[in-house]
Amino acid sequence: MASQIFLNGTFVNREDAKLSVFDHGLLYGDGIFEGIRVYDGNVFKLREHIRRLYDSAKSILIQIPYSQDEMPELVCETVRRNQLSSAYIRLVVTRGNGDLGLSPYLCPTAQVFIIAEQLNMFAPSLYENGIKAITAATRRNRTDALNPKIKSLNYLNNVLIKIEAHAAGANEALVLNSEGYVVEGSGENIFLVRDEILYTPPAYLGALEGITRATVMELAAELNLTVKEEPFTRHDVYVADEVFLTGTAAEMVPVVEVDERVIGDGRPGAVTKKLHKAFQVCTRRDGVQLYSKEEIS
Ligand code: PMP
């Protein structure tokens, strides 16, 4: 069955899901989005994603034509229509159609679309064995320019970082802020483990406040592990016992090599594995259940 896409209030077939070339999301990256995952019929942390979407919208003065209470059901309905029990959802709100000028005031209505499909960010063997990363030369956007806390459609910075990773033959790249502190990956947050203590950069350095990051911090607390939100440098990454990245698309992925330095013993570490196990349980528990028990069995 061709996938059904929510587009401005109706469901259309994938090939009919089209927007105007005058949409400012396309012309200027003027819009916002969320990536959300469904695990065994559970839309993981749906409310948190919706909240972040509306926060991004408020920050850049986009009026979403659905209320924050209506949006979760639109997301759930998109997944149900496609009869999926595991999926990656892309929820996008663009500024809408305007003229060729920059002005958002000539874009009367925001456009909303929701796609639910499959997405595997890395090959299964990389989740098992860990990925190889480099540090990108491209720095994260400054928080006083385009604040990375806003999940905007302007992902060119992230795309350039991904290109650097690819050019270096690595799976991913770590990103520094303009002061040289490690901030995150191209589309993931970062954690280090050293002497059983977890470290993650504070979001004010220029990271997105990841929902997976917050989840891992909660799980760590449940497992009596200490997490410190502290700035750290590339050196701290090189000498860490374990490194892993977190994100909705990437999920939890171990990093075993950075800039040709082997991390720990070059294998995913014990703390990462323990957290990953807890993460798998939590992704099926915390969120909105799409189907009743009878529908699943
Ligand atoms: N940082 C960036 C730049 C991202 O694009 C993402 C993915 N949305 C993340 C971090 C991880 O955030 P989350 O766990 O909420 O998906």
PDB file of C-alpha atoms and ligand atoms in Angstrom:
ATOM      1  CA  MET A   1       0.000   0.000   0.000  1.00  0.00           C
ATOM      2  CA  ALA A   2       1.336   3.437  -0.956  1.00  0.00           C
ATOM      3  CA  SER A   3       1.905   5.524   2.114  1.00  0.00           C
ATOM      4  CA  GLN A   4      -0.749   8.029   3.111  1.00  0.00           C
ATOM      5  CA  ILE A   5       0.524  11.454   4.015  1.00  0.00           C
ATOM      6  CA  PHE A   6      -1.269  14.048   6.093  1.00  0.00           C
ATOM      7  CA  LEU A   7      -1.210  17.303   4.151  1.00  0.00           C
ATOM      8  CA  ASN A   8      -3.053  20.378   5.381  1.00  0.00           C
ATOM      9  CA  GLY A   9      -6.030  18.534   6.815  1.00  0.00           C
ATOM     10  CA  THR A  10      -6.438  15.635   4.381  1.00  0.00           C
ATOM     11  CA  PHE A  11      -4.679  12.368   3.657  1.00  0.00           C
ATOM     12  CA  VAL A  12      -3.118  12.003   0.229  1.00  0.00           C
ATOM     13  CA  ASN A  13      -1.063   9.346  -1.513  1.00  0.00           C
ATOM     14  CA  ARG A  14       2.715   9.747  -1.376  1.00  0.00           C
ATOM     15  CA  GLU A  15       2.908  10.782  -5.049  1.00  0.00           C
ATOM     16  CA  ASP A  16       0.233  13.447  -4.552  1.00  0.00           C
ATOM     17  CA  ALA A  17       1.888  14.989  -1.503  1.00  0.00           C
ATOM     18  CA  LYS A  18       3.156  18.178  -3.106  1.00  0.00           C
ATOM     19  CA  LEU A  19       3.753  21.741  -1.992  1.00  0.00           C
ATOM     20  CA  SER A  20       4.134  24.938  -4.001  1.00  0.00           C
ATOM     21  CA  VAL A  21       7.568  26.178  -5.053  1.00  0.00           C
ATOM     22  CA  PHE A  22       6.504  29.428  -3.342  1.00  0.00           C
ATOM     23  CA  ASP A  23       6.448  27.764   0.058  1.00  0.00           C
ATOM     24  CA  HIS A  24       8.898  29.577   2.308  1.00  0.00           C
ATOM     25  CA  GLY A  25       9.955  26.327   3.912  1.00  0.00           C
ATOM     26  CA  LEU A  26      11.526  25.514   0.551  1.00  0.00           C
ATOM     27  CA  LEU A  27      12.587  29.039  -0.444  1.00  0.00           C
ATOM     28  CA  TYR A  28      14.135  29.989   2.905  1.00  0.00           C
ATOM     29  CA  GLY A  29      14.139  26.992   5.249  1.00  0.00           C
ATOM     30  CA  ASP A  30      11.450  28.963   7.055  1.00  0.00           C
ATOM     31  CA  GLY A  31       9.658  26.339   9.074  1.00  0.00           C
ATOM     32  CA  ILE A  32      10.041  23.841  11.868  1.00  0.00           C
ATOM     33  CA  PHE A  33       9.853  20.094  12.273  1.00  0.00           C
ATOM     34  CA  GLU A  34       9.942  17.094  14.570  1.00  0.00           C
ATOM     35  CA  GLY A  35      11.147  13.548  14.089  1.00  0.00           C
ATOM     36  CA  ILE A  36       9.221  11.073  16.219  1.00  0.00           C
ATOM     37  CA  ARG A  37       9.499   7.281  16.477  1.00  0.00           C
ATOM     38  CA  VAL A  38       6.916   4.589  16.990  1.00  0.00           C
ATOM     39  CA  TYR A  39       8.013   1.412  18.763  1.00  0.00           C
ATOM     40  CA  ASP A  40       5.620  -1.556  18.827  1.00  0.00           C
ATOM     41  CA  GLY A  41       2.602   0.726  18.509  1.00  0.00           C
ATOM     42  CA  ASN A  42       3.842   3.250  21.069  1.00  0.00           C
ATOM     43  CA  VAL A  43       4.430   6.797  19.825  1.00  0.00           C
ATOM     44  CA  PHE A  44       7.435   7.475  21.976  1.00  0.00           C
ATOM     45  CA  LYS A  45       7.329  10.715  24.004  1.00  0.00           C
ATOM     46  CA  LEU A  46       4.730  12.191  21.659  1.00  0.00           C
ATOM     47  CA  ARG A  47       3.689  14.991  24.037  1.00  0.00           C
ATOM     48  CA  GLU A  48       7.300  16.075  24.500  1.00  0.00           C
ATOM     49  CA  HIS A  49       7.829  16.283  20.734  1.00  0.00           C
ATOM     50  CA  ILE A  50       4.618  18.242  20.244  1.00  0.00           C
ATOM     51  CA  ARG A  51       5.600  20.630  23.008  1.00  0.00           C
ATOM     52  CA  ARG A  52       8.996  21.249  21.403  1.00  0.00           C
ATOM     53  CA  LEU A  53       7.294  21.852  18.031  1.00  0.00           C
ATOM     54  CA  TYR A  54       5.012  24.487  19.517  1.00  0.00           C
ATOM     55  CA  ASP A  55       7.944  26.056  21.370  1.00  0.00           C
ATOM     56  CA  SER A  56       9.872  26.304  18.083  1.00  0.00           C
ATOM     57  CA  ALA A  57       6.766  27.768  16.395  1.00  0.00           C
ATOM     58  CA  LYS A  58       6.361  30.375  19.118  1.00  0.00           C
ATOM     59  CA  SER A  59       9.995  31.344  18.952  1.00  0.00           C
ATOM     60  CA  ILE A  60       9.874  32.052  15.206  1.00  0.00           C
ATOM     61  CA  LEU A  61       6.291  33.399  15.173  1.00  0.00           C
ATOM     62  CA  ILE A  62       4.645  30.650  13.162  1.00  0.00           C
ATOM     63  CA  GLN A  63       0.966  30.131  13.870  1.00  0.00           C
ATOM     64  CA  ILE A  64       0.245  26.399  13.582  1.00  0.00           C
ATOM     65  CA  PRO A  65      -3.337  25.985  12.291  1.00  0.00           C
ATOM     66  CA  TYR A  66      -4.054  23.188  14.832  1.00  0.00           C
ATOM     67  CA  SER A  67      -3.984  23.447  18.588  1.00  0.00           C
ATOM     68  CA  GLN A  68      -1.376  21.718  20.689  1.00  0.00           C
ATOM     69  CA  ASP A  69      -4.162  19.414  21.941  1.00  0.00           C
ATOM     70  CA  GLU A  70      -5.288  18.485  18.419  1.00  0.00           C
ATOM     71  CA  MET A  71      -1.848  17.720  16.997  1.00  0.00           C
ATOM     72  CA  PRO A  72      -1.122  14.404  18.793  1.00  0.00           C
ATOM     73  CA  GLU A  73      -4.222  12.823  17.267  1.00  0.00           C
ATOM     74  CA  LEU A  74      -3.235  13.967  13.764  1.00  0.00           C
ATOM     75  CA  VAL A  75       0.134  12.289  14.252  1.00  0.00           C
ATOM     76  CA  CYS A  76      -1.445   9.099  15.615  1.00  0.00           C
ATOM     77  CA  GLU A  77      -4.000   8.989  12.803  1.00  0.00           C
ATOM     78  CA  THR A  78      -1.220   9.216  10.212  1.00  0.00           C
ATOM     79  CA  VAL A  79       0.477   6.169  11.678  1.00  0.00           C
ATOM     80  CA  ARG A  80      -2.798   4.236  11.985  1.00  0.00           C
ATOM     81  CA  ARG A  81      -3.753   5.007   8.379  1.00  0.00           C
ATOM     82  CA  ASN A  82      -0.499   3.430   7.293  1.00  0.00           C
ATOM     83  CA  GLN A  83      -1.068   0.472   9.615  1.00  0.00           C
ATOM     84  CA  LEU A  84       2.399   0.787  11.064  1.00  0.00           C
ATOM     85  CA  SER A  85       3.529  -0.438  14.444  1.00  0.00           C
ATOM     86  CA  SER A  86       7.073   0.813  14.099  1.00  0.00           C
ATOM     87  CA  ALA A  87       7.867   3.933  12.136  1.00  0.00           C
ATOM     88  CA  TYR A  88       9.739   7.175  11.898  1.00  0.00           C
ATOM     89  CA  ILE A  89       7.393  10.149  11.715  1.00  0.00           C
ATOM     90  CA  ARG A  90       8.328  13.459  10.187  1.00  0.00           C
ATOM     91  CA  LEU A  91       6.038  16.306  11.270  1.00  0.00           C
ATOM     92  CA  VAL A  92       6.715  19.511   9.372  1.00  0.00           C
ATOM     93  CA  VAL A  93       5.234  22.992   9.608  1.00  0.00           C
ATOM     94  CA  THR A  94       6.309  25.492   6.977  1.00  0.00           C
ATOM     95  CA  ARG A  95       5.672  29.238   6.944  1.00  0.00           C
ATOM     96  CA  GLY A  96       3.461  28.656   3.923  1.00  0.00           C
ATOM     97  CA  ASN A  97       3.180  30.174   0.469  1.00  0.00           C
ATOM     98  CA  GLY A  98       4.380  33.728  -0.017  1.00  0.00           C
ATOM     99  CA  ASP A  99       6.042  35.700  -2.759  1.00  0.00           C
ATOM    100  CA  LEU A 100       9.724  35.636  -3.654  1.00  0.00           C
ATOM    101  CA  GLY A 101      10.567  38.144  -0.944  1.00  0.00           C
ATOM    102  CA  LEU A 102      11.729  37.121   2.501  1.00  0.00           C
ATOM    103  CA  SER A 103       8.743  38.566   4.321  1.00  0.00           C
ATOM    104  CA  PRO A 104       6.850  36.013   6.397  1.00  0.00           C
ATOM    105  CA  TYR A 105       3.967  38.494   6.601  1.00  0.00           C
ATOM    106  CA  LEU A 106       2.985  37.631   3.042  1.00  0.00           C
ATOM    107  CA  CYS A 107       2.568  33.963   3.940  1.00  0.00           C
ATOM    108  CA  PRO A 108      -0.990  33.815   5.288  1.00  0.00           C
ATOM    109  CA  THR A 109      -1.183  30.156   6.326  1.00  0.00           C
ATOM    110  CA  ALA A 110       1.349  27.707   7.654  1.00  0.00           C
ATOM    111  CA  GLN A 111       1.360  24.325   5.902  1.00  0.00           C
ATOM    112  CA  VAL A 112       1.447  21.114   7.891  1.00  0.00           C
ATOM    113  CA  PHE A 113       2.412  17.667   6.698  1.00  0.00           C
ATOM    114  CA  ILE A 114       3.063  14.405   8.478  1.00  0.00           C
ATOM    115  CA  ILE A 115       4.895  11.429   6.978  1.00  0.00           C
ATOM    116  CA  ALA A 116       5.157   8.032   8.664  1.00  0.00           C
ATOM    117  CA  GLU A 117       7.635   5.665   7.067  1.00  0.00           C
ATOM    118  CA  GLN A 118      10.615   3.469   7.918  1.00  0.00           C
ATOM    119  CA  LEU A 119      14.020   4.985   8.557  1.00  0.00           C
ATOM    120  CA  ASN A 120      17.213   3.227   9.559  1.00  0.00           C
ATOM    121  CA  MET A 121      19.942   5.717  10.204  1.00  0.00           C
ATOM    122  CA  PHE A 122      22.817   3.254  10.497  1.00  0.00           C
ATOM    123  CA  ALA A 123      23.232  -0.398   9.488  1.00  0.00           C
ATOM    124  CA  PRO A 124      22.295  -2.862  12.281  1.00  0.00           C
ATOM    125  CA  SER A 125      25.961  -3.968  12.580  1.00  0.00           C
ATOM    126  CA  LEU A 126      26.956  -0.421  13.539  1.00  0.00           C
ATOM    127  CA  TYR A 127      24.524  -0.425  16.468  1.00  0.00           C
ATOM    128  CA  GLU A 128      26.156  -3.672  17.518  1.00  0.00           C
ATOM    129  CA  ASN A 129      29.801  -2.715  16.969  1.00  0.00           C
ATOM    130  CA  GLY A 130      29.798   1.080  17.157  1.00  0.00           C
ATOM    131  CA  ILE A 131      30.424   3.837  14.647  1.00  0.00           C
ATOM    132  CA  LYS A 132      33.445   5.812  13.588  1.00  0.00           C
ATOM    133  CA  ALA A 133      33.292   9.606  13.933  1.00  0.00           C
ATOM    134  CA  ILE A 134      35.425  12.604  13.066  1.00  0.00           C
ATOM    135  CA  THR A 135      35.261  16.151  14.338  1.00  0.00           C
ATOM    136  CA  ALA A 136      33.793  18.490  11.735  1.00  0.00           C
ATOM    137  CA  ALA A 137      35.586  21.713  10.833  1.00  0.00           C
ATOM    138  CA  THR A 138      32.177  23.362  10.375  1.00  0.00           C
ATOM    139  CA  ARG A 139      31.072  24.804  13.714  1.00  0.00           C
ATOM    140  CA  ARG A 140      27.569  24.675  15.177  1.00  0.00           C
ATOM    141  CA  ASN A 141      25.408  27.750  14.537  1.00  0.00           C
ATOM    142  CA  ARG A 142      25.903  30.304  17.286  1.00  0.00           C
ATOM    143  CA  THR A 143      23.088  30.494  19.816  1.00  0.00           C
ATOM    144  CA  ASP A 144      22.881  34.266  19.248  1.00  0.00           C
ATOM    145  CA  ALA A 145      22.411  33.744  15.487  1.00  0.00           C
ATOM    146  CA  LEU A 146      20.076  30.836  14.679  1.00  0.00           C
ATOM    147  CA  ASN A 147      19.573  29.251  18.092  1.00  0.00           C
ATOM    148  CA  PRO A 148      20.045  25.472  17.694  1.00  0.00           C
ATOM    149  CA  LYS A 149      17.320  24.945  20.303  1.00  0.00           C
ATOM    150  CA  ILE A 150      14.831  25.903  17.578  1.00  0.00           C
ATOM    151  CA  LYS A 151      14.200  22.825  15.477  1.00  0.00           C
ATOM    152  CA  SER A 152      13.977  24.813  12.266  1.00  0.00           C
ATOM    153  CA  LEU A 153      13.994  23.543   8.681  1.00  0.00           C
ATOM    154  CA  ASN A 154      17.285  25.332   8.193  1.00  0.00           C
ATOM    155  CA  TYR A 155      19.559  22.287   8.471  1.00  0.00           C
ATOM    156  CA  LEU A 156      22.300  23.374   6.093  1.00  0.00           C
ATOM    157  CA  ASN A 157      24.813  23.562   8.943  1.00  0.00           C
ATOM    158  CA  ASN A 158      23.991  19.955   9.825  1.00  0.00           C
ATOM    159  CA  VAL A 159      24.106  18.858   6.188  1.00  0.00           C
ATOM    160  CA  LEU A 160      27.595  20.340   5.756  1.00  0.00           C
ATOM    161  CA  ILE A 161      28.709  18.434   8.833  1.00  0.00           C
ATOM    162  CA  LYS A 162      27.316  15.194   7.438  1.00  0.00           C
ATOM    163  CA  ILE A 163      29.189  15.860   4.185  1.00  0.00           C
ATOM    164  CA  GLU A 164      32.445  16.203   6.142  1.00  0.00           C
ATOM    165  CA  ALA A 165      31.817  12.865   7.847  1.00  0.00           C
ATOM    166  CA  HIS A 166      31.177  11.185   4.516  1.00  0.00           C
ATOM    167  CA  ALA A 167      34.245  12.762   2.892  1.00  0.00           C
ATOM    168  CA  ALA A 168      36.396  11.419   5.731  1.00  0.00           C
ATOM    169  CA  GLY A 169      34.952   7.918   5.418  1.00  0.00           C
ATOM    170  CA  ALA A 170      33.348   8.197   8.858  1.00  0.00           C
ATOM    171  CA  ASN A 171      29.775   7.393   9.861  1.00  0.00           C
ATOM    172  CA  GLU A 172      29.185  10.621  11.723  1.00  0.00           C
ATOM    173  CA  ALA A 173      30.837  13.873  12.767  1.00  0.00           C
ATOM    174  CA  LEU A 174      31.050  15.599  16.125  1.00  0.00           C
ATOM    175  CA  VAL A 175      30.394  19.320  16.132  1.00  0.00           C
ATOM    176  CA  LEU A 176      32.140  22.024  18.140  1.00  0.00           C
ATOM    177  CA  ASN A 177      30.700  25.381  19.055  1.00  0.00           C
ATOM    178  CA  SER A 178      32.591  28.582  18.254  1.00  0.00           C
ATOM    179  CA  GLU A 179      34.556  28.259  21.542  1.00  0.00           C
ATOM    180  CA  GLY A 180      35.743  24.775  20.637  1.00  0.00           C
ATOM    181  CA  TYR A 181      33.577  22.795  23.059  1.00  0.00           C
ATOM    182  CA  VAL A 182      32.002  19.604  21.788  1.00  0.00           C
ATOM    183  CA  VAL A 183      28.290  20.194  21.376  1.00  0.00           C
ATOM    184  CA  GLU A 184      26.647  17.252  19.606  1.00  0.00           C
ATOM    185  CA  GLY A 185      26.649  15.270  16.358  1.00  0.00           C
ATOM    186  CA  SER A 186      25.136  16.333  13.020  1.00  0.00           C
ATOM    187  CA  GLY A 187      21.708  15.270  14.274  1.00  0.00           C
ATOM    188  CA  GLU A 188      22.308  13.660  17.679  1.00  0.00           C
ATOM    189  CA  ASN A 189      23.288  14.590  21.203  1.00  0.00           C
ATOM    190  CA  ILE A 190      26.470  13.187  22.712  1.00  0.00           C
ATOM    191  CA  PHE A 191      27.321  11.411  25.954  1.00  0.00           C
ATOM    192  CA  LEU A 192      30.697  10.351  27.348  1.00  0.00           C
ATOM    193  CA  VAL A 193      31.339   7.868  30.108  1.00  0.00           C
ATOM    194  CA  ARG A 194      34.458   8.153  32.239  1.00  0.00           C
ATOM    195  CA  ASP A 195      34.867   6.185  35.479  1.00  0.00           C
ATOM    196  CA  GLU A 196      31.167   5.233  35.348  1.00  0.00           C
ATOM    197  CA  ILE A 197      30.058   8.908  35.291  1.00  0.00           C
ATOM    198  CA  LEU A 198      28.116  10.222  32.308  1.00  0.00           C
ATOM    199  CA  TYR A 199      28.837  13.625  30.801  1.00  0.00           C
ATOM    200  CA  THR A 200      26.766  15.522  28.255  1.00  0.00           C
ATOM    201  CA  PRO A 201      27.230  19.134  27.131  1.00  0.00           C
ATOM    202  CA  PRO A 202      24.742  21.630  28.551  1.00  0.00           C
ATOM    203  CA  ALA A 203      22.245  22.711  25.883  1.00  0.00           C
ATOM    204  CA  TYR A 204      23.263  26.380  26.226  1.00  0.00           C
ATOM    205  CA  LEU A 205      26.528  25.529  24.433  1.00  0.00           C
ATOM    206  CA  GLY A 206      24.488  25.164  21.267  1.00  0.00           C
ATOM    207  CA  ALA A 207      22.900  21.711  21.286  1.00  0.00           C
ATOM    208  CA  LEU A 208      19.314  20.824  20.608  1.00  0.00           C
ATOM    209  CA  GLU A 209      17.548  19.804  23.811  1.00  0.00           C
ATOM    210  CA  GLY A 210      17.090  16.267  22.610  1.00  0.00           C
ATOM    211  CA  ILE A 211      14.187  14.182  23.822  1.00  0.00           C
ATOM    212  CA  THR A 212      16.333  11.051  23.610  1.00  0.00           C
ATOM    213  CA  ARG A 213      19.003  12.894  25.621  1.00  0.00           C
ATOM    214  CA  ALA A 214      16.459  13.730  28.335  1.00  0.00           C
ATOM    215  CA  THR A 215      15.290  10.100  28.289  1.00  0.00           C
ATOM    216  CA  VAL A 216      18.827   8.776  28.738  1.00  0.00           C
ATOM    217  CA  MET A 217      19.337  11.184  31.637  1.00  0.00           C
ATOM    218  CA  GLU A 218      16.157   9.883  33.302  1.00  0.00           C
ATOM    219  CA  LEU A 219      17.174   6.264  32.729  1.00  0.00           C
ATOM    220  CA  ALA A 220      20.641   6.924  34.119  1.00  0.00           C
ATOM    221  CA  ALA A 221      19.062   8.322  37.294  1.00  0.00           C
ATOM    222  CA  GLU A 222      16.865   5.207  37.570  1.00  0.00           C
ATOM    223  CA  LEU A 223      20.007   3.071  37.269  1.00  0.00           C
ATOM    224  CA  ASN A 224      21.799   5.151  39.932  1.00  0.00           C
ATOM    225  CA  LEU A 225      24.297   6.511  37.447  1.00  0.00           C
ATOM    226  CA  THR A 226      25.527  10.092  37.817  1.00  0.00           C
ATOM    227  CA  VAL A 227      25.088  12.426  34.829  1.00  0.00           C
ATOM    228  CA  LYS A 228      26.943  15.737  34.698  1.00  0.00           C
ATOM    229  CA  GLU A 229      25.938  18.438  32.238  1.00  0.00           C
ATOM    230  CA  GLU A 230      29.355  19.968  31.728  1.00  0.00           C
ATOM    231  CA  PRO A 231      31.254  21.492  28.816  1.00  0.00           C
ATOM    232  CA  PHE A 232      33.971  19.210  27.462  1.00  0.00           C
ATOM    233  CA  THR A 233      36.562  19.277  24.711  1.00  0.00           C
ATOM    234  CA  ARG A 234      37.741  16.862  22.026  1.00  0.00           C
ATOM    235  CA  HIS A 235      40.475  15.679  24.396  1.00  0.00           C
ATOM    236  CA  ASP A 236      37.814  14.539  26.878  1.00  0.00           C
ATOM    237  CA  VAL A 237      36.134  12.588  24.091  1.00  0.00           C
ATOM    238  CA  TYR A 238      39.395  10.874  23.094  1.00  0.00           C
ATOM    239  CA  VAL A 239      40.136   9.704  26.641  1.00  0.00           C
ATOM    240  CA  ALA A 240      36.566   8.686  27.535  1.00  0.00           C
ATOM    241  CA  ASP A 241      35.876   5.055  28.406  1.00  0.00           C
ATOM    242  CA  GLU A 242      32.700   5.115  26.296  1.00  0.00           C
ATOM    243  CA  VAL A 243      30.995   7.505  23.900  1.00  0.00           C
ATOM    244  CA  PHE A 244      27.506   7.285  22.457  1.00  0.00           C
ATOM    245  CA  LEU A 245      25.113   9.461  20.484  1.00  0.00           C
ATOM    246  CA  THR A 246      21.370   9.831  21.012  1.00  0.00           C
ATOM    247  CA  GLY A 247      18.583  10.999  18.741  1.00  0.00           C
ATOM    248  CA  THR A 248      15.179   9.994  17.507  1.00  0.00           C
ATOM    249  CA  ALA A 249      16.488   8.948  14.099  1.00  0.00           C
ATOM    250  CA  ALA A 250      19.822   7.519  15.334  1.00  0.00           C
ATOM    251  CA  GLU A 251      18.350   6.136  18.591  1.00  0.00           C
ATOM    252  CA  MET A 252      21.318   5.182  20.848  1.00  0.00           C
ATOM    253  CA  VAL A 253      24.462   4.440  18.891  1.00  0.00           C
ATOM    254  CA  PRO A 254      27.893   3.653  20.371  1.00  0.00           C
ATOM    255  CA  VAL A 255      30.934   5.529  19.041  1.00  0.00           C
ATOM    256  CA  VAL A 256      34.135   3.484  19.087  1.00  0.00           C
ATOM    257  CA  GLU A 257      36.531   5.713  17.181  1.00  0.00           C
ATOM    258  CA  VAL A 258      36.898   9.505  16.995  1.00  0.00           C
ATOM    259  CA  ASP A 259      39.539  11.230  14.842  1.00  0.00           C
ATOM    260  CA  GLU A 260      41.504   7.949  14.674  1.00  0.00           C
ATOM    261  CA  ARG A 261      41.572   7.572  18.489  1.00  0.00           C
ATOM    262  CA  VAL A 262      40.054   4.311  19.663  1.00  0.00           C
ATOM    263  CA  ILE A 263      37.509   4.908  22.418  1.00  0.00           C
ATOM    264  CA  GLY A 264      38.000   2.622  25.434  1.00  0.00           C
ATOM    265  CA  ASP A 265      38.693  -0.877  24.158  1.00  0.00           C
ATOM    266  CA  GLY A 266      37.083  -0.151  20.805  1.00  0.00           C
ATOM    267  CA  ARG A 267      33.880  -1.967  21.682  1.00  0.00           C
ATOM    268  CA  PRO A 268      30.545  -0.600  22.945  1.00  0.00           C
ATOM    269  CA  GLY A 269      30.973  -0.272  26.720  1.00  0.00           C
ATOM    270  CA  ALA A 270      29.086  -1.718  29.668  1.00  0.00           C
ATOM    271  CA  VAL A 271      27.343   1.525  30.686  1.00  0.00           C
ATOM    272  CA  THR A 272      26.196   2.144  27.105  1.00  0.00           C
ATOM    273  CA  LYS A 273      24.825  -1.404  26.894  1.00  0.00           C
ATOM    274  CA  LYS A 274      23.021  -1.129  30.216  1.00  0.00           C
ATOM    275  CA  LEU A 275      21.401   2.160  29.214  1.00  0.00           C
ATOM    276  CA  HIS A 276      20.508   0.780  25.814  1.00  0.00           C
ATOM    277  CA  LYS A 277      18.645  -2.100  27.406  1.00  0.00           C
ATOM    278  CA  ALA A 278      16.666   0.297  29.602  1.00  0.00           C
ATOM    279  CA  PHE A 279      16.068   2.512  26.564  1.00  0.00           C
ATOM    280  CA  GLN A 280      14.500  -0.336  24.629  1.00  0.00           C
ATOM    281  CA  VAL A 281      12.014  -0.969  27.427  1.00  0.00           C
ATOM    282  CA  CYS A 282      11.212   2.703  27.817  1.00  0.00           C
ATOM    283  CA  THR A 283      10.567   3.304  24.095  1.00  0.00           C
ATOM    284  CA  ARG A 284       7.742   0.768  24.260  1.00  0.00           C
ATOM    285  CA  ARG A 285       6.335   2.196  27.484  1.00  0.00           C
ATOM    286  CA  ASP A 286       6.527   6.024  27.567  1.00  0.00           C
ATOM    287  CA  GLY A 287       4.258   7.696  25.057  1.00  0.00           C
ATOM    288  CA  VAL A 288       0.905   7.226  23.398  1.00  0.00           C
ATOM    289  CA  GLN A 289      -0.338   3.725  22.532  1.00  0.00           C
ATOM    290  CA  LEU A 290      -1.826   3.645  19.029  1.00  0.00           C
ATOM    291  CA  TYR A 291      -3.691   0.404  19.060  1.00  0.00           C
ATOM    292  CA  SER A 292      -5.749  -1.367  21.670  1.00  0.00           C
ATOM    293  CA  LYS A 293      -4.463  -4.734  22.945  1.00  0.00           C
ATOM    294  CA  GLU A 294      -7.157  -6.538  20.884  1.00  0.00           C
ATOM    295  CA  GLU A 295      -5.980  -4.855  17.681  1.00  0.00           C
ATOM    296  CA  ILE A 296      -2.399  -6.023  18.260  1.00  0.00           C
ATOM    297  CA  SER A 297      -3.240  -9.662  19.043  1.00  0.00           C
TER     298      SER A 297
HETATM  299  N1  PMP B   1      20.653  17.448  17.780  1.00  0.00           N
HETATM  300  C1  PMP B   1      20.202  17.733  16.556  1.00  0.00           C
HETATM  301  C2  PMP B   1      20.886  18.801  15.768  1.00  0.00           C
HETATM  302  C3  PMP B   1      19.126  17.036  16.011  1.00  0.00           C
HETATM  303  O1  PMP B   1      18.683  17.306  14.787  1.00  0.00           O
HETATM  304  C4  PMP B   1      18.535  15.995  16.772  1.00  0.00           C
HETATM  305  C5  PMP B   1      17.430  15.169  16.179  1.00  0.00           C
HETATM  306  N2  PMP B   1      16.197  15.783  16.268  1.00  0.00           N
HETATM  307  C6  PMP B   1      19.011  15.750  18.060  1.00  0.00           C
HETATM  308  C7  PMP B   1      20.072  16.483  18.540  1.00  0.00           C
HETATM  309  C8  PMP B   1      18.388  14.693  18.928  1.00  0.00           C
HETATM  310  O2  PMP B   1      17.134  15.124  19.386  1.00  0.00           O
HETATM  311  P1  PMP B   1      15.971  14.076  19.712  1.00  0.00           P
HETATM  312  O3  PMP B   1      16.540  13.103  20.668  1.00  0.00           O
HETATM  313  O4  PMP B   1      14.895  14.907  20.310  1.00  0.00           O
HETATM  314  O5  PMP B   1      15.590  13.458  18.435  1.00  0.00           O
END
